mmCIF file with all atom_site columns, C-alpha atoms in Angstrom:
data_model
loop_
_atom_site.group_PDB
_atom_site.id
_atom_site.type_symbol
_atom_site.label_atom_id
_atom_site.label_alt_id
_atom_site.label_comp_id
_atom_site.label_asym_id
_atom_site.label_entity_id
_atom_site.label_seq_id
_atom_site.pdbx_PDB_ins_code
_atom_site.Cartn_x
_atom_site.Cartn_y
_atom_site.Cartn_z
_atom_site.occupancy
_atom_site.B_iso_or_equiv
_atom_site.pdbx_formal_charge
_atom_site.auth_seq_id
_atom_site.auth_comp_id
_atom_site.auth_asym_id
_atom_site.auth_atom_id
_atom_site.pdbx_PDB_model_num
ATOM 1   C CA . MET A 1 1   ? 7.306   25.909  -1.786  1.00 0.00 ? 1   MET A CA 1
ATOM 2   C CA . ILE A 1 2   ? 3.541   25.620  -2.182  1.00 0.00 ? 2   ILE A CA 1
ATOM 3   C CA . ALA A 1 3   ? 3.311   24.297  1.373   1.00 0.00 ? 3   ALA A CA 1
ATOM 4   C CA . GLU A 1 4   ? 5.223   27.330  2.643   1.00 0.00 ? 4   GLU A CA 1
ATOM 5   C CA . VAL A 1 5   ? 2.909   29.733  0.818   1.00 0.00 ? 5   VAL A CA 1
ATOM 6   C CA . ARG A 1 6   ? -0.125  27.817  2.120   1.00 0.00 ? 6   ARG A CA 1
ATOM 7   C CA . ASN A 1 7   ? 1.191   28.032  5.705   1.00 0.00 ? 7   ASN A CA 1
ATOM 8   C CA . ASN A 1 8   ? 1.621   31.785  5.313   1.00 0.00 ? 8   ASN A CA 1
ATOM 9   C CA . GLY A 1 9   ? -2.009  32.129  4.229   1.00 0.00 ? 9   GLY A CA 1
ATOM 10  C CA . GLY A 1 10  ? -1.336  32.691  0.543   1.00 0.00 ? 10  GLY A CA 1
ATOM 11  C CA . SER A 1 11  ? -2.954  31.142  -2.497  1.00 0.00 ? 11  SER A CA 1
ATOM 12  C CA . VAL A 1 12  ? -1.742  27.725  -3.614  1.00 0.00 ? 12  VAL A CA 1
ATOM 13  C CA . ASP A 1 13  ? -2.178  28.593  -7.275  1.00 0.00 ? 13  ASP A CA 1
ATOM 14  C CA . TRP A 1 14  ? 1.187   28.359  -9.048  1.00 0.00 ? 14  TRP A CA 1
ATOM 15  C CA . LYS A 1 15  ? 1.084   31.875  -10.543 1.00 0.00 ? 15  LYS A CA 1
ATOM 16  C CA . ALA A 1 16  ? -0.031  33.444  -7.260  1.00 0.00 ? 16  ALA A CA 1
ATOM 17  C CA . ALA A 1 17  ? 2.675   31.548  -5.358  1.00 0.00 ? 17  ALA A CA 1
ATOM 18  C CA . HIS A 1 18  ? 5.273   32.657  -7.901  1.00 0.00 ? 18  HIS A CA 1
ATOM 19  C CA . TRP A 1 19  ? 4.364   36.332  -7.426  1.00 0.00 ? 19  TRP A CA 1
ATOM 20  C CA . SER A 1 20  ? 4.178   36.101  -3.640  1.00 0.00 ? 20  SER A CA 1
ATOM 21  C CA . VAL A 1 21  ? 7.731   34.815  -3.117  1.00 0.00 ? 21  VAL A CA 1
ATOM 22  C CA . LYS A 1 22  ? 10.235  37.615  -2.648  1.00 0.00 ? 22  LYS A CA 1
ATOM 23  C CA . CYS A 1 23  ? 14.005  37.499  -2.636  1.00 0.00 ? 23  CYS A CA 1
ATOM 24  C CA . PRO A 1 24  ? 15.112  36.817  0.978   1.00 0.00 ? 24  PRO A CA 1
ATOM 25  C CA . LYS A 1 25  ? 18.199  39.057  0.672   1.00 0.00 ? 25  LYS A CA 1
ATOM 26  C CA . ARG A 1 26  ? 16.449  42.188  -0.637  1.00 0.00 ? 26  ARG A CA 1
ATOM 27  C CA . CYS A 1 27  ? 17.753  41.775  -4.162  1.00 0.00 ? 27  CYS A CA 1
ATOM 28  C CA . ALA A 1 28  ? 17.424  44.469  -6.814  1.00 0.00 ? 28  ALA A CA 1
ATOM 29  C CA . SER A 1 29  ? 14.895  42.310  -8.619  1.00 0.00 ? 29  SER A CA 1
ATOM 30  C CA . PRO A 1 30  ? 12.011  41.497  -6.254  1.00 0.00 ? 30  PRO A CA 1
ATOM 31  C CA . ARG A 1 31  ? 10.892  38.434  -8.224  1.00 0.00 ? 31  ARG A CA 1
ATOM 32  C CA . VAL A 1 32  ? 12.511  35.051  -7.825  1.00 0.00 ? 32  VAL A CA 1
ATOM 33  C CA . THR A 1 33  ? 12.683  32.494  -10.621 1.00 0.00 ? 33  THR A CA 1
ATOM 34  C CA . LEU A 1 34  ? 10.987  29.264  -9.576  1.00 0.00 ? 34  LEU A CA 1
ATOM 35  C CA . LEU A 1 35  ? 11.193  25.840  -11.154 1.00 0.00 ? 35  LEU A CA 1
ATOM 36  C CA . ALA A 1 36  ? 8.367   23.380  -10.702 1.00 0.00 ? 36  ALA A CA 1
ATOM 37  C CA . LEU A 1 37  ? 9.393   19.900  -9.513  1.00 0.00 ? 37  LEU A CA 1
ATOM 38  C CA . PRO A 1 38  ? 7.003   16.978  -9.972  1.00 0.00 ? 38  PRO A CA 1
ATOM 39  C CA . PHE A 1 39  ? 6.854   15.715  -6.375  1.00 0.00 ? 39  PHE A CA 1
ATOM 40  C CA . GLY A 1 40  ? 3.209   14.785  -6.841  1.00 0.00 ? 40  GLY A CA 1
ATOM 41  C CA . LYS A 1 41  ? 4.126   12.303  -9.567  1.00 0.00 ? 41  LYS A CA 1
ATOM 42  C CA . GLN A 1 42  ? 6.617   10.542  -7.312  1.00 0.00 ? 42  GLN A CA 1
ATOM 43  C CA . ARG A 1 43  ? 4.046   10.277  -4.551  1.00 0.00 ? 43  ARG A CA 1
ATOM 44  C CA . ALA A 1 44  ? 1.440   8.973   -6.996  1.00 0.00 ? 44  ALA A CA 1
ATOM 45  C CA . ARG A 1 45  ? 3.856   6.373   -8.350  1.00 0.00 ? 45  ARG A CA 1
ATOM 46  C CA . ARG A 1 46  ? 4.753   5.230   -4.834  1.00 0.00 ? 46  ARG A CA 1
ATOM 47  C CA . LYS A 1 47  ? 1.067   4.951   -3.969  1.00 0.00 ? 47  LYS A CA 1
ATOM 48  C CA . ALA A 1 48  ? 0.344   2.987   -7.157  1.00 0.00 ? 48  ALA A CA 1
ATOM 49  C CA . ARG A 1 49  ? 3.224   0.582   -6.469  1.00 0.00 ? 49  ARG A CA 1
ATOM 50  C CA . ARG A 1 50  ? 1.985   0.017   -2.921  1.00 0.00 ? 50  ARG A CA 1
ATOM 51  C CA . HIS A 1 51  ? -1.551  -0.591  -4.240  1.00 0.00 ? 51  HIS A CA 1
ATOM 52  C CA . LEU A 1 52  ? -0.216  -3.103  -6.759  1.00 0.00 ? 52  LEU A CA 1
ATOM 53  C CA . LEU A 1 53  ? 1.969   -4.934  -4.217  1.00 0.00 ? 53  LEU A CA 1
ATOM 54  C CA . ILE A 1 54  ? -0.821  -5.279  -1.673  1.00 0.00 ? 54  ILE A CA 1
ATOM 55  C CA . ASN A 1 55  ? -3.369  -6.541  -4.167  1.00 0.00 ? 55  ASN A CA 1
ATOM 56  C CA . LEU A 1 56  ? -1.008  -8.993  -5.872  1.00 0.00 ? 56  LEU A CA 1
ATOM 57  C CA . ALA A 1 57  ? -0.063  -10.474 -2.507  1.00 0.00 ? 57  ALA A CA 1
ATOM 58  C CA . LEU A 1 58  ? -3.730  -10.741 -1.525  1.00 0.00 ? 58  LEU A CA 1
ATOM 59  C CA . GLN A 1 59  ? -4.558  -12.379 -4.847  1.00 0.00 ? 59  GLN A CA 1
ATOM 60  C CA . ILE A 1 60  ? -1.872  -15.008 -4.250  1.00 0.00 ? 60  ILE A CA 1
ATOM 61  C CA . LEU A 1 61  ? -3.205  -15.712 -0.747  1.00 0.00 ? 61  LEU A CA 1
ATOM 62  C CA . ARG A 1 62  ? -6.808  -15.859 -1.959  1.00 0.00 ? 62  ARG A CA 1
ATOM 63  C CA . GLU A 1 63  ? -5.960  -18.267 -4.777  1.00 0.00 ? 63  GLU A CA 1
ATOM 64  C CA . ALA A 1 64  ? -3.880  -20.408 -2.419  1.00 0.00 ? 64  ALA A CA 1
ATOM 65  C CA . ALA A 1 65  ? -6.757  -20.641 0.053   1.00 0.00 ? 65  ALA A CA 1
ATOM 66  C CA . HIS A 1 66  ? -8.992  -21.966 -2.747  1.00 0.00 ? 66  HIS A CA 1
ATOM 67  C CA . ARG A 1 67  ? -6.587  -24.620 -4.035  1.00 0.00 ? 67  ARG A CA 1
ATOM 68  C CA . PRO A 1 68  ? -7.796  -28.217 -4.331  1.00 0.00 ? 68  PRO A CA 1
ATOM 69  C CA . SER A 1 69  ? -7.049  -30.545 -1.451  1.00 0.00 ? 69  SER A CA 1
ATOM 70  C CA . HIS A 1 70  ? -4.328  -32.437 -3.339  1.00 0.00 ? 70  HIS A CA 1
ATOM 71  C CA . GLU A 1 71  ? -2.271  -29.238 -3.884  1.00 0.00 ? 71  GLU A CA 1
ATOM 72  C CA . PRO A 1 72  ? -0.171  -27.829 -1.027  1.00 0.00 ? 72  PRO A CA 1
ATOM 73  C CA . VAL A 1 73  ? -0.916  -24.320 0.232   1.00 0.00 ? 73  VAL A CA 1
ATOM 74  C CA . GLY A 1 74  ? 2.265   -23.682 2.203   1.00 0.00 ? 74  GLY A CA 1
ATOM 75  C CA . THR A 1 75  ? 4.390   -22.909 -0.853  1.00 0.00 ? 75  THR A CA 1
ATOM 76  C CA . ILE A 1 76  ? 7.068   -20.356 -1.645  1.00 0.00 ? 76  ILE A CA 1
ATOM 77  C CA . ASP A 1 77  ? 4.660   -18.002 -3.420  1.00 0.00 ? 77  ASP A CA 1
ATOM 78  C CA . VAL A 1 78  ? 2.408   -17.885 -0.350  1.00 0.00 ? 78  VAL A CA 1
ATOM 79  C CA . ARG A 1 79  ? 5.379   -17.287 1.888   1.00 0.00 ? 79  ARG A CA 1
ATOM 80  C CA . LEU A 1 80  ? 6.582   -14.437 -0.331  1.00 0.00 ? 80  LEU A CA 1
ATOM 81  C CA . ALA A 1 81  ? 3.095   -12.885 -0.399  1.00 0.00 ? 81  ALA A CA 1
ATOM 82  C CA . LEU A 1 82  ? 2.958   -12.980 3.393   1.00 0.00 ? 82  LEU A CA 1
ATOM 83  C CA . HIS A 1 83  ? 6.409   -11.386 3.548   1.00 0.00 ? 83  HIS A CA 1
ATOM 84  C CA . VAL A 1 84  ? 5.287   -8.598  1.190   1.00 0.00 ? 84  VAL A CA 1
ATOM 85  C CA . LEU A 1 85  ? 2.299   -7.834  3.441   1.00 0.00 ? 85  LEU A CA 1
ATOM 86  C CA . ARG A 1 86  ? 4.398   -7.606  6.622   1.00 0.00 ? 86  ARG A CA 1
ATOM 87  C CA . PRO A 1 87  ? 4.991   -3.818  6.507   1.00 0.00 ? 87  PRO A CA 1
ATOM 88  C CA . PHE A 1 88  ? 1.308   -3.124  5.850   1.00 0.00 ? 88  PHE A CA 1
ATOM 89  C CA . VAL A 1 89  ? -0.362  -5.374  8.446   1.00 0.00 ? 89  VAL A CA 1
ATOM 90  C CA . ALA A 1 90  ? -0.170  -4.056  11.994  1.00 0.00 ? 90  ALA A CA 1
ATOM 91  C CA . GLU A 1 91  ? -1.036  -7.383  13.641  1.00 0.00 ? 91  GLU A CA 1
ATOM 92  C CA . GLN A 1 92  ? 1.678   -9.810  12.512  1.00 0.00 ? 92  GLN A CA 1
ATOM 93  C CA . GLN A 1 93  ? -0.144  -12.689 14.205  1.00 0.00 ? 93  GLN A CA 1
ATOM 94  C CA . PHE A 1 94  ? -2.673  -12.788 11.335  1.00 0.00 ? 94  PHE A CA 1
ATOM 95  C CA . LEU A 1 95  ? 0.122   -13.540 8.878   1.00 0.00 ? 95  LEU A CA 1
ATOM 96  C CA . VAL A 1 96  ? 1.535   -16.201 11.184  1.00 0.00 ? 96  VAL A CA 1
ATOM 97  C CA . GLU A 1 97  ? -1.944  -17.746 11.566  1.00 0.00 ? 97  GLU A CA 1
ATOM 98  C CA . PHE A 1 98  ? -2.335  -17.955 7.785   1.00 0.00 ? 98  PHE A CA 1
ATOM 99  C CA . TRP A 1 99  ? 1.055   -19.638 7.390   1.00 0.00 ? 99  TRP A CA 1
ATOM 100 C CA . LYS A 1 100 ? 0.417   -22.106 10.218  1.00 0.00 ? 100 LYS A CA 1
ATOM 101 C CA . ALA A 1 101 ? -2.992  -22.955 8.760   1.00 0.00 ? 101 ALA A CA 1
ATOM 102 C CA . ALA A 1 102 ? -1.479  -23.442 5.321   1.00 0.00 ? 102 ALA A CA 1
ATOM 103 C CA . VAL A 1 103 ? 1.215   -25.780 6.619   1.00 0.00 ? 103 VAL A CA 1
ATOM 104 C CA . THR A 1 104 ? -0.694  -27.787 9.246   1.00 0.00 ? 104 THR A CA 1
ATOM 105 C CA . GLU A 1 105 ? -3.833  -28.585 7.241   1.00 0.00 ? 105 GLU A CA 1
ATOM 106 C CA . PRO A 1 106 ? -2.561  -30.170 4.025   1.00 0.00 ? 106 PRO A CA 1
ATOM 107 C CA . SER A 1 107 ? -5.704  -32.205 3.313   1.00 0.00 ? 107 SER A CA 1
ATOM 108 C CA . HIS A 1 108 ? -8.281  -29.385 3.450   1.00 0.00 ? 108 HIS A CA 1
ATOM 109 C CA . PRO A 1 109 ? -6.419  -26.074 3.719   1.00 0.00 ? 109 PRO A CA 1
ATOM 110 C CA . TRP A 1 110 ? -9.270  -23.876 2.565   1.00 0.00 ? 110 TRP A CA 1
ATOM 111 C CA . ILE A 1 111 ? -11.184 -24.499 5.789   1.00 0.00 ? 111 ILE A CA 1
ATOM 112 C CA . SER A 1 112 ? -8.498  -23.050 8.014   1.00 0.00 ? 112 SER A CA 1
ATOM 113 C CA . CYS A 1 113 ? -7.000  -20.377 5.726   1.00 0.00 ? 113 CYS A CA 1
ATOM 114 C CA . HIS A 1 114 ? -10.172 -18.353 5.186   1.00 0.00 ? 114 HIS A CA 1
ATOM 115 C CA . LEU A 1 115 ? -10.396 -16.853 8.664   1.00 0.00 ? 115 LEU A CA 1
ATOM 116 C CA . PRO A 1 116 ? -6.793  -15.561 8.760   1.00 0.00 ? 116 PRO A CA 1
ATOM 117 C CA . TYR A 1 117 ? -7.253  -14.225 5.207   1.00 0.00 ? 117 TYR A CA 1
ATOM 118 C CA . ARG A 1 118 ? -10.343 -12.298 6.281   1.00 0.00 ? 118 ARG A CA 1
ATOM 119 C CA . LYS A 1 119 ? -8.480  -10.894 9.287   1.00 0.00 ? 119 LYS A CA 1
ATOM 120 C CA . ILE A 1 120 ? -5.614  -9.725  7.073   1.00 0.00 ? 120 ILE A CA 1
ATOM 121 C CA . VAL A 1 121 ? -7.961  -8.015  4.623   1.00 0.00 ? 121 VAL A CA 1
ATOM 122 C CA . HIS A 1 122 ? -9.988  -6.354  7.382   1.00 0.00 ? 122 HIS A CA 1
ATOM 123 C CA . GLN A 1 123 ? -6.773  -5.089  8.967   1.00 0.00 ? 123 GLN A CA 1
ATOM 124 C CA . LEU A 1 124 ? -5.680  -3.546  5.649   1.00 0.00 ? 124 LEU A CA 1
ATOM 125 C CA . VAL A 1 125 ? -9.081  -1.961  5.065   1.00 0.00 ? 125 VAL A CA 1
ATOM 126 C CA . ASP A 1 126 ? -9.175  -0.580  8.615   1.00 0.00 ? 126 ASP A CA 1
ATOM 127 C CA . LEU A 1 127 ? -5.766  1.022   8.054   1.00 0.00 ? 127 LEU A CA 1
ATOM 128 C CA . GLY A 1 128 ? -7.116  2.720   4.925   1.00 0.00 ? 128 GLY A CA 1
ATOM 129 C CA . LEU A 1 129 ? -4.919  0.818   2.489   1.00 0.00 ? 129 LEU A CA 1
ATOM 130 C CA . PRO A 1 130 ? -6.285  0.111   -1.007  1.00 0.00 ? 130 PRO A CA 1
ATOM 131 C CA . VAL A 1 131 ? -7.795  -3.357  -1.355  1.00 0.00 ? 131 VAL A CA 1
ATOM 132 C CA . ASP A 1 132 ? -9.497  -4.274  -4.625  1.00 0.00 ? 132 ASP A CA 1
ATOM 133 C CA . HIS A 1 133 ? -13.067 -5.503  -4.485  1.00 0.00 ? 133 HIS A CA 1
ATOM 134 C CA . ALA A 1 134 ? -12.023 -8.904  -5.893  1.00 0.00 ? 134 ALA A CA 1
ATOM 135 C CA . ASN A 1 135 ? -9.706  -9.470  -2.926  1.00 0.00 ? 135 ASN A CA 1
ATOM 136 C CA . ARG A 1 136 ? -12.268 -8.637  -0.264  1.00 0.00 ? 136 ARG A CA 1
ATOM 137 C CA . PRO A 1 137 ? -13.904 -11.611 1.448   1.00 0.00 ? 137 PRO A CA 1
#
């Protein structure tokens, strides 16, 4: 409703929008009763969930890249984190590179996992997605 009033050049203030809307069928009462719906809260919650998902997945990848040499990197938690990032990363090859590096270099995985991790983070930042400072390389 606010978007419609804004497109018509009216004020986006709730009271002004309420007074500007007229009955479309020329009713006896020119004012229409409006109920406010909290669409902004739903959008904010969705944005917060996306922010949380992205940063938790990046934290898992970052911690996996810094594991000691005797611990494997290509584990289920890393695989799940890469799967979570799939909808957000435009270049899927960066995720595949990270997984291949995690699986093929079991003795020193941190050497080969850092570059794909950086590429993933830069891709997310370039797309304007929220990446916490702790997860940036």
